Short mmCIF file of C-alpha atoms in Angstrom, two decimals:
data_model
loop_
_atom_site.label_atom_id
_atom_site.label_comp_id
_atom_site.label_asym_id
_atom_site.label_seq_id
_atom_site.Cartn_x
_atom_site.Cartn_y
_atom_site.Cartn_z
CA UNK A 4 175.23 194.95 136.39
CA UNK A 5 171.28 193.96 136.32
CA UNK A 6 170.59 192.27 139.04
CA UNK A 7 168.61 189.00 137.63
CA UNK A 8 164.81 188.85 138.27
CA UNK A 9 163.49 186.96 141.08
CA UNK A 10 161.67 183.47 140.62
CA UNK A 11 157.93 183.69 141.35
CA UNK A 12 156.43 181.05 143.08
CA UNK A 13 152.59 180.57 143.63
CA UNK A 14 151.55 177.94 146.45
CA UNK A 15 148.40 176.49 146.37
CA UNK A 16 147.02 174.73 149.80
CA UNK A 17 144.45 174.29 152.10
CA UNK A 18 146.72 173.61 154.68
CA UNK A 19 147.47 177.06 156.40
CA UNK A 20 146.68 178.85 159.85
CA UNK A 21 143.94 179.54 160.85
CA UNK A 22 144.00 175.95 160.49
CA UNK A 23 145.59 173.94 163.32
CA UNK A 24 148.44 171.17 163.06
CA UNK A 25 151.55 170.14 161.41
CA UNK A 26 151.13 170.52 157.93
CA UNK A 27 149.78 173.95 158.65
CA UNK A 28 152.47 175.09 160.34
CA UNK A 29 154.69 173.46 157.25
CA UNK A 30 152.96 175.05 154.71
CA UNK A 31 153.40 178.83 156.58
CA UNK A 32 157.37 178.08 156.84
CA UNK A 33 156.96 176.89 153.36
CA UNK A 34 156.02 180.39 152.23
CA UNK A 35 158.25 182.70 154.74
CA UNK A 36 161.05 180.69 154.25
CA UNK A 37 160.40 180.82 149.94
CA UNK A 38 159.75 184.30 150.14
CA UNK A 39 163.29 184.69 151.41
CA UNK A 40 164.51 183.84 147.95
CA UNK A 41 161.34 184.51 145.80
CA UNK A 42 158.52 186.86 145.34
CA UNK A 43 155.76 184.29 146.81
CA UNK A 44 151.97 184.39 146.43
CA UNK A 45 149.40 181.63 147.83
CA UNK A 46 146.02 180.40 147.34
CA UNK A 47 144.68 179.39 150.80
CA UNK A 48 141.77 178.75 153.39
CA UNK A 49 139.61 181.38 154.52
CA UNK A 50 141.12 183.36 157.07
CA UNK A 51 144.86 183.01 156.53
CA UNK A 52 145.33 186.10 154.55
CA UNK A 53 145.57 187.41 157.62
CA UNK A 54 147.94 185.41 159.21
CA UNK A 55 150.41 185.26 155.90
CA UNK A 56 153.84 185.59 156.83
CA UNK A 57 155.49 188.94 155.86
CA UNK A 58 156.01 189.86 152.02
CA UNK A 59 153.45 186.49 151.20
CA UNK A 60 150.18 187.57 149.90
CA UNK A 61 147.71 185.00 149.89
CA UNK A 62 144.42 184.96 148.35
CA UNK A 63 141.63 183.17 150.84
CA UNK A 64 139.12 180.93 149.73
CA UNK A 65 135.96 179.59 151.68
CA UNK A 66 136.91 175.93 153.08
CA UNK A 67 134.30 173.80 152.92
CA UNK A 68 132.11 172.45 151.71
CA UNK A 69 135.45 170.61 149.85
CA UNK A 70 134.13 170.47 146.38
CA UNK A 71 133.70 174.37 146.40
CA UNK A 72 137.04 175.25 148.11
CA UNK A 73 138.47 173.10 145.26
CA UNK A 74 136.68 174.72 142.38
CA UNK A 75 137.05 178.70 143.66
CA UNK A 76 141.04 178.12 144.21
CA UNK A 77 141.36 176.32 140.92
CA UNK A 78 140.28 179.54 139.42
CA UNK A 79 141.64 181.65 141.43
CA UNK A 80 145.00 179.73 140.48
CA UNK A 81 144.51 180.09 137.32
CA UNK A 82 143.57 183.61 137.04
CA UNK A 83 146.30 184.23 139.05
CA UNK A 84 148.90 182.03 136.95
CA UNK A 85 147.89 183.82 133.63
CA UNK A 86 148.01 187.61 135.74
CA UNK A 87 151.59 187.26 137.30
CA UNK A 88 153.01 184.52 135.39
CA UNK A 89 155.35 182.57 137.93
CA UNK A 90 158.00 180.08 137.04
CA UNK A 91 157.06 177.34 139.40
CA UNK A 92 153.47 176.16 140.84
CA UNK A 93 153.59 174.40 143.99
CA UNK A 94 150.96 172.50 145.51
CA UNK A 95 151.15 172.06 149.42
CA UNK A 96 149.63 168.81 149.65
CA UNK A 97 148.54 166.06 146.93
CA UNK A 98 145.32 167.33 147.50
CA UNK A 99 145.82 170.84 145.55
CA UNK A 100 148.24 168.51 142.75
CA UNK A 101 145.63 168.59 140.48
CA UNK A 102 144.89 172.59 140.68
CA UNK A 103 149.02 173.08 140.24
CA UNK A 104 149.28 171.43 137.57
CA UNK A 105 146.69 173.02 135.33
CA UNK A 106 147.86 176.63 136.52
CA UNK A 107 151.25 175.62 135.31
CA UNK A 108 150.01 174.57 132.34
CA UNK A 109 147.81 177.69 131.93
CA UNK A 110 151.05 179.91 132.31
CA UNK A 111 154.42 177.41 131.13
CA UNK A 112 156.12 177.34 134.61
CA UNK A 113 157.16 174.09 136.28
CA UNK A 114 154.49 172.25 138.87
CA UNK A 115 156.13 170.86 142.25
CA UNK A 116 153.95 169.08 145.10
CA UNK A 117 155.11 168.80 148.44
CA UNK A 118 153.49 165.11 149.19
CA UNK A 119 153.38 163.84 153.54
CA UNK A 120 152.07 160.49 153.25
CA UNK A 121 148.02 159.98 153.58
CA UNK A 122 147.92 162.25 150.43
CA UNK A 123 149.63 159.10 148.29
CA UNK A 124 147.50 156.00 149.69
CA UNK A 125 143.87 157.35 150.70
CA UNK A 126 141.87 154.59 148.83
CA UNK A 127 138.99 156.79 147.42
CA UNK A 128 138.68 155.97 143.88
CA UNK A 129 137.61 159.61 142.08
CA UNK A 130 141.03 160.67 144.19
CA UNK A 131 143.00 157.82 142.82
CA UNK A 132 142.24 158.04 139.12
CA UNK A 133 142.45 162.34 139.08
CA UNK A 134 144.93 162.52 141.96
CA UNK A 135 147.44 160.66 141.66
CA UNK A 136 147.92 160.92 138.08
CA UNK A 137 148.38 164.54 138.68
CA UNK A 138 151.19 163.58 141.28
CA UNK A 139 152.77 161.69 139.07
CA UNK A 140 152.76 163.92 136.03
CA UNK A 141 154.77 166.42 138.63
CA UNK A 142 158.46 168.10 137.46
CA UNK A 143 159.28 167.27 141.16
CA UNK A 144 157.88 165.39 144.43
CA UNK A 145 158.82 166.84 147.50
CA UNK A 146 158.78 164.15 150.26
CA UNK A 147 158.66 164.61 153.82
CA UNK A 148 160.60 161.41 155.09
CA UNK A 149 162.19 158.35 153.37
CA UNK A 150 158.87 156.18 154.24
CA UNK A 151 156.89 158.99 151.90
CA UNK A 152 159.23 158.45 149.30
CA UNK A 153 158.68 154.88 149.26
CA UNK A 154 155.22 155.47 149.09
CA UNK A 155 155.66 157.82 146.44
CA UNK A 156 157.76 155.25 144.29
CA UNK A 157 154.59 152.99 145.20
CA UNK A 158 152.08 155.15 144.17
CA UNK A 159 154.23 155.54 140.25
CA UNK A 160 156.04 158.37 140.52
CA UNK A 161 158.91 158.34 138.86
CA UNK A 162 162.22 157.99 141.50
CA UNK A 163 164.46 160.40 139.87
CA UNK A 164 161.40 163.07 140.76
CA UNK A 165 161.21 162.81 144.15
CA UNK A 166 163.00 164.51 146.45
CA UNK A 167 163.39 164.36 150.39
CA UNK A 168 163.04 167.68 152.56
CA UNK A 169 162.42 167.10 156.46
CA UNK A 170 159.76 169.46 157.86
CA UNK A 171 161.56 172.42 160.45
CA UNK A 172 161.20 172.70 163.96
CA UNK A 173 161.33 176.15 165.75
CA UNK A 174 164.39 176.17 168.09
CA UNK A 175 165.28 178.15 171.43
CA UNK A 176 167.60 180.85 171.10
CA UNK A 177 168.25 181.26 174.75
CA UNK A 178 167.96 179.42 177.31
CA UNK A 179 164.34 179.39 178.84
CA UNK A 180 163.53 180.31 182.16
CA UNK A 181 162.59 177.14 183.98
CA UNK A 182 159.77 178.78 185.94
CA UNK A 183 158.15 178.50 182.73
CA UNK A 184 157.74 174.67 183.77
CA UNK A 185 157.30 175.29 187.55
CA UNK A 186 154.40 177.57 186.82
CA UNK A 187 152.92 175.34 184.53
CA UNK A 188 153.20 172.48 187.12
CA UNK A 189 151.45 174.60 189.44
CA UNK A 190 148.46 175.83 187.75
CA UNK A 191 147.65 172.06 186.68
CA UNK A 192 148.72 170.92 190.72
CA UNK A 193 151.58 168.63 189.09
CA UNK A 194 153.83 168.81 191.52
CA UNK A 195 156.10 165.95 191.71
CA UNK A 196 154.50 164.02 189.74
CA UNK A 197 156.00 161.87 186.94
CA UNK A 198 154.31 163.49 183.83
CA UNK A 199 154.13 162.41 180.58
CA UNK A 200 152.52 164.29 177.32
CA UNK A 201 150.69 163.47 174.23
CA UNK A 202 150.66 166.30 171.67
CA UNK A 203 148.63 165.43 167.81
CA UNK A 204 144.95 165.26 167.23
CA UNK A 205 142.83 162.15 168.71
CA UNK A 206 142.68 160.25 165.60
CA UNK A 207 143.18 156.38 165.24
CA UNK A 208 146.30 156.56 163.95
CA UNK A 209 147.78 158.48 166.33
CA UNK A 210 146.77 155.91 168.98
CA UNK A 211 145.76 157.14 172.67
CA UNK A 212 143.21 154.92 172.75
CA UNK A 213 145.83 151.70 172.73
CA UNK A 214 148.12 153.65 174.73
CA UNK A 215 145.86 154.07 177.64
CA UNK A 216 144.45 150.22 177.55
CA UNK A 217 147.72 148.89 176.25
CA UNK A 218 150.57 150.33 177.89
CA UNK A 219 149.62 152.82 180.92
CA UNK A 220 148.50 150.42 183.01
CA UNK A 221 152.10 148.85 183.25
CA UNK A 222 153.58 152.63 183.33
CA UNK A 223 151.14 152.97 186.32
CA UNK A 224 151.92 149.92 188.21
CA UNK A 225 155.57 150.70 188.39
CA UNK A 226 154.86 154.59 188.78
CA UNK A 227 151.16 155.06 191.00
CA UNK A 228 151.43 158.67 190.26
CA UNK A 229 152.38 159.29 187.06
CA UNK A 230 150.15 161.94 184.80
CA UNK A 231 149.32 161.44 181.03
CA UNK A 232 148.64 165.20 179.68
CA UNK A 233 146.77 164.59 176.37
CA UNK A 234 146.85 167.91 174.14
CA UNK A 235 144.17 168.27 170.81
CA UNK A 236 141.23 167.33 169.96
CA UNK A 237 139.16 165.07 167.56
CA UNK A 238 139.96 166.57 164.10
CA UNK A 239 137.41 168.46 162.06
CA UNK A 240 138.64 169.62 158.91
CA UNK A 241 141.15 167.00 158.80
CA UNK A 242 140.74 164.70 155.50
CA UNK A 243 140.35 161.11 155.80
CA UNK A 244 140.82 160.79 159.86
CA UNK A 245 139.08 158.35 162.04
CA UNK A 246 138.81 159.79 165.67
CA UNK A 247 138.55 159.00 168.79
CA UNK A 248 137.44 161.04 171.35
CA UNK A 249 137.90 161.83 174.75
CA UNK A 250 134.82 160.32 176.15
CA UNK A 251 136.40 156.77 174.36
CA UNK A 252 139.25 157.64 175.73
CA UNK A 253 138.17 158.38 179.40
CA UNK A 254 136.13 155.22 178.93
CA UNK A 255 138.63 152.84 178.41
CA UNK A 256 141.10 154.49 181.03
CA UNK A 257 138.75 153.87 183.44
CA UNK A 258 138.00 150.25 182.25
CA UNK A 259 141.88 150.04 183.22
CA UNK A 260 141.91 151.68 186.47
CA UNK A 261 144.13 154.46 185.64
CA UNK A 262 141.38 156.92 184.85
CA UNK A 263 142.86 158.96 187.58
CA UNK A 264 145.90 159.41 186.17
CA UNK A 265 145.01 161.35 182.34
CA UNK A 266 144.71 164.63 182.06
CA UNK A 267 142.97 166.41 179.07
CA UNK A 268 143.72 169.63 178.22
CA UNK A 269 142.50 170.22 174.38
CA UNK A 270 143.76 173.06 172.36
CA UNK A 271 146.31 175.39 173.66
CA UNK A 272 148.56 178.15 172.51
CA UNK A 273 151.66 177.83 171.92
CA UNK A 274 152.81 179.71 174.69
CA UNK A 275 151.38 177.42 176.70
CA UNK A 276 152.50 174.01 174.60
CA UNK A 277 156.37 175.54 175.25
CA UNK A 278 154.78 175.22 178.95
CA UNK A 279 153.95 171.70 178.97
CA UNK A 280 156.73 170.60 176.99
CA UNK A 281 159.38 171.91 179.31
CA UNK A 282 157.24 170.43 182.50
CA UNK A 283 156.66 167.27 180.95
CA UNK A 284 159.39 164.07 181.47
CA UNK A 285 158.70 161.82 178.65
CA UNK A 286 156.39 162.63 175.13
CA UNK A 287 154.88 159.50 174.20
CA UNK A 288 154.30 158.79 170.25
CA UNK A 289 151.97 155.85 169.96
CA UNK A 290 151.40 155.58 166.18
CA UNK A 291 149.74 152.86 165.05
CA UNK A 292 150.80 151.25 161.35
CA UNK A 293 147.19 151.58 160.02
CA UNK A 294 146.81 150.57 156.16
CA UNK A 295 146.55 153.20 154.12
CA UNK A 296 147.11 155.71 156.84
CA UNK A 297 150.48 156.26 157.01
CA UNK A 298 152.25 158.67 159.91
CA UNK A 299 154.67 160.67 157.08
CA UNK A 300 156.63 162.46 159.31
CA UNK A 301 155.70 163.68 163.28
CA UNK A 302 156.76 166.68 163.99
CA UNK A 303 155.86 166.79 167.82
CA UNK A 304 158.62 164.76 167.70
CA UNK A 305 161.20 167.32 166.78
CA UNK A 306 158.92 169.93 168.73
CA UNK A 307 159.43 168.19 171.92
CA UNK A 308 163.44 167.80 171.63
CA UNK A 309 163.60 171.29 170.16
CA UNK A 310 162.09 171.70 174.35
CA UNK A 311 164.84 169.11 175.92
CA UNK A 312 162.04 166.74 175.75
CA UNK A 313 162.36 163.03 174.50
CA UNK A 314 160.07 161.13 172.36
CA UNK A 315 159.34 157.59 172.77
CA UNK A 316 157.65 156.06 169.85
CA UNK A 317 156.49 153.28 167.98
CA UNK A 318 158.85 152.74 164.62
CA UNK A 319 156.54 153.27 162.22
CA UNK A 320 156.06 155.41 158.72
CA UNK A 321 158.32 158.66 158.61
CA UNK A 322 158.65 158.91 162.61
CA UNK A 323 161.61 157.04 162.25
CA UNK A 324 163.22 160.14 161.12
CA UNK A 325 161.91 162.04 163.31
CA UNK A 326 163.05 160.51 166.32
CA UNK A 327 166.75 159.33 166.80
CA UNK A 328 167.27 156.19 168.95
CA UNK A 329 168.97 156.78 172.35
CA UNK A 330 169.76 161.01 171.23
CA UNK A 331 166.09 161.91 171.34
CA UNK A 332 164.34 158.99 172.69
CA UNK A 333 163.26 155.64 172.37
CA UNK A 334 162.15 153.16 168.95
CA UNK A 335 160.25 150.61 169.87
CA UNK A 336 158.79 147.89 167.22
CA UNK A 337 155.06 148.45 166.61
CA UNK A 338 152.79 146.97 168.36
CA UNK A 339 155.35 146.11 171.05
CA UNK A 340 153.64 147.57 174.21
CA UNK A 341 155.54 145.65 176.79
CA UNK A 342 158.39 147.33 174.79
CA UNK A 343 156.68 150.70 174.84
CA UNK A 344 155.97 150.61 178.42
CA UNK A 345 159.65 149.66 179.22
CA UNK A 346 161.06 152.49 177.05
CA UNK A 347 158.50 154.87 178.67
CA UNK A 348 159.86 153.98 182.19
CA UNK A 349 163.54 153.60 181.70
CA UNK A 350 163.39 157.21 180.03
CA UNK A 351 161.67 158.40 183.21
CA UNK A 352 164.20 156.70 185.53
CA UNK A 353 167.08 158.29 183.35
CA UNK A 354 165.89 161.75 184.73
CA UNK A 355 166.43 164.56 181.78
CA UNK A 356 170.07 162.53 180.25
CA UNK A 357 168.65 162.87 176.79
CA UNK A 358 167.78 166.54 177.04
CA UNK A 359 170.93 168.34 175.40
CA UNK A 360 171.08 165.62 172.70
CA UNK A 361 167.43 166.20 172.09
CA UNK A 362 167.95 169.54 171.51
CA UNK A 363 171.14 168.84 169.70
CA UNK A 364 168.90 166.69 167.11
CA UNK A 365 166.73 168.81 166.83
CA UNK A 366 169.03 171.87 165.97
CA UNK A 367 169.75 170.20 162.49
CA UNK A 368 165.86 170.89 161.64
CA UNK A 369 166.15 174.40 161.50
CA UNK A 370 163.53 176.01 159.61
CA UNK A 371 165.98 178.35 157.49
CA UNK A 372 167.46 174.49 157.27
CA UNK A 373 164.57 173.18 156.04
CA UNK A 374 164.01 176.77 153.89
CA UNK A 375 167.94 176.06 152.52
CA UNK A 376 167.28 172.51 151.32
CA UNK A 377 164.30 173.05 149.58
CA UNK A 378 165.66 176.19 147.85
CA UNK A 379 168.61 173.96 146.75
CA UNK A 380 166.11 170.94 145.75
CA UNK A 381 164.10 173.32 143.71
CA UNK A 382 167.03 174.78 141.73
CA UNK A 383 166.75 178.67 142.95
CA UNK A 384 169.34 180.59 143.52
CA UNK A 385 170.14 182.62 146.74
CA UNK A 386 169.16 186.21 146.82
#
């Protein structure tokens, strides 16, 4: 018996390593775990041709200035639709919904956009009247959290459409070696030291800023010695992102007396993140509900209890599914910093309790998971 053809999927995205950050590292599992199931080919930044994942081959495209990264993978997508002729188009942000849809339409296969939040609400008006009607003219919305589907639904698209398919986490296989985290304590002269950890890039939203005026100070006066490690950066090819960078930060730490007591260590690998998450006591998730910024997901979150490391977080946008109250960490109301600084504390007092149920949360994010629910959302068959 034949066996029946595989379905061809093209992504298109400027969200792929080299590029840094979490809908980077979504889009690569996107296409490894697709490619399990489907012969996959991607349009993508400049540079991550070489870092495809195996049996993907992606065709790389200058990335800025915007406008010409836009135009060169719209034709690129097309040419490429009309070569090889694939059965669905997927775009792996709103940003690329446009260029999906008119290589679907260029070659009769089905258009799917996997949406994370700030691609349905940014405010620009050229994106609103040519983005979002491309969104919305979608066979399927891919959402990465119940808040993004509400803000899909918002933003027109049809409910039926829209789907919901949790981003993956990397998990241990074996046990780690806990030297890992007594060498890491060492090289940074931790020692005892209560530490907690900020992972995400130094934007507004993210909200280090507030943290360190807001909420440290109280963290500091029941714990003198406590560390804040603060890994990323400003953003700069980030979309849309208001910063705030470490001198502001610095600044205001110091306005609060607790300048002593943050730590900045930028951009690391992710040898060295493992590090830092398995020395670290408490990751602290500060998101701020800004308008028309939303947080879709936050997967540090799941990152850190992958590590046995608890999250405590403000309640706000998709981080509510990322975190689970009192099995990985803490939900406190936003803009509750008396809140956030109690959470923050009792977590620290409660020594590593929540580190087996982190991990145990975390173990139902499995990329194959996440691979297995969107081949089942997207109507492919196994093989």
């Amino acid at each position: 018996m034949t066996e029946p053809a595989r379905h061809r999927i093209l992504l298109v995205t400027r969200n792929l390593p080299p590029l840094v950050g979490g809908m980077e590292r979504l889009n690569w599992h996107m296409a490894a775990e697709l490619a399990k199931y489907a012969d996959v080919r991607a349009i993508g930044p400049a540079g991550s041709a070489l870092l495809a994942p195996e049996s993907v081959a992606i065709e790389d495209v200058r990335l800025s200035p915007l406008p010409r990264f836009l135009i060169n993978a719209q034709w690129k997508a097309l040419c490429l639709a009309r070569r090889w002729r694939p059965d669905l188009v997927l775009a792996g942000s709103g940003l690329t919904a446009p260029l999906a849809v008119l290589a679907a339409k260029a070659c009769g296969a089905k258009a799917a956009v996997y949406v994370h939040g700030l691609d349905l609400t940014v405010q620009q008006a050229v994106y609103r009247s040519v983005w979002l009607p491309a969104i919305r003219r979608m066979d399927m919305v891919i959402a990465n959290s119940q808040a993004t589907r509400k803000l899909a639904i918002d933003a027109g698209v049809a409910a039926g459409r829209i789907g919901i398919v949790h981003p993956g986490v990397d998990l241990q296989t074996i046990d780690p070696d806990p030297q890992i985290a007594a060498d890491f304590r060492a090289r940074h002269q931790l020692g005892q030291h209560p530490v907690l950890l900020s992972v995400g890039r130094l934007s507004r939203r993210k909200g280090m800023r507030e943290f360190v005026a807001d909420v440290l100070p109280q963290i500091v006066a029941a714990r003198p010695n406590v560390m804040l490690l603060i890994v990323g950066d400003a953003p700069k090819q980030a979309l849309h992102a208001e910063t705030q960078s470490r001198e502001s930060i610095q600044a205001v730490a110091d306005t609060h007396a607790v300048g002593g007591n943050i730590r900045f260590l930028g951009l690391i690998s992710d040898g060295e993140l493992e590090a830092v998450y398995r020395a670290a006591d408490v990751h602290v998730f500060p998101v701020q509900h800004v308008p028309n910024d939303p947080e879709g997901f936050g997967m540090v979150a799941l990152e850190a209890a992958a590590q046995g490391l608890p999250t405590v977080a403000y309640a706000t946008g998709g981080v509510v599914d990322a975190v689970s109250e009192r099995l990985s960490g803490r939900l406190i109301a936003p803009g509750d910093v008396d809140g956030m600084a109690r959470a923050v504390l009792d977590t620290l007092d409660s020594g590593h309790a929540l580190r087996a149920s982190s991990m145990e949360f975390a173990s139902a994010f499995a990329w194959p998971t996440f691979g297995d629910n969107l081949r089942l959302l997207l109507g492919m068959r196994h093989g």
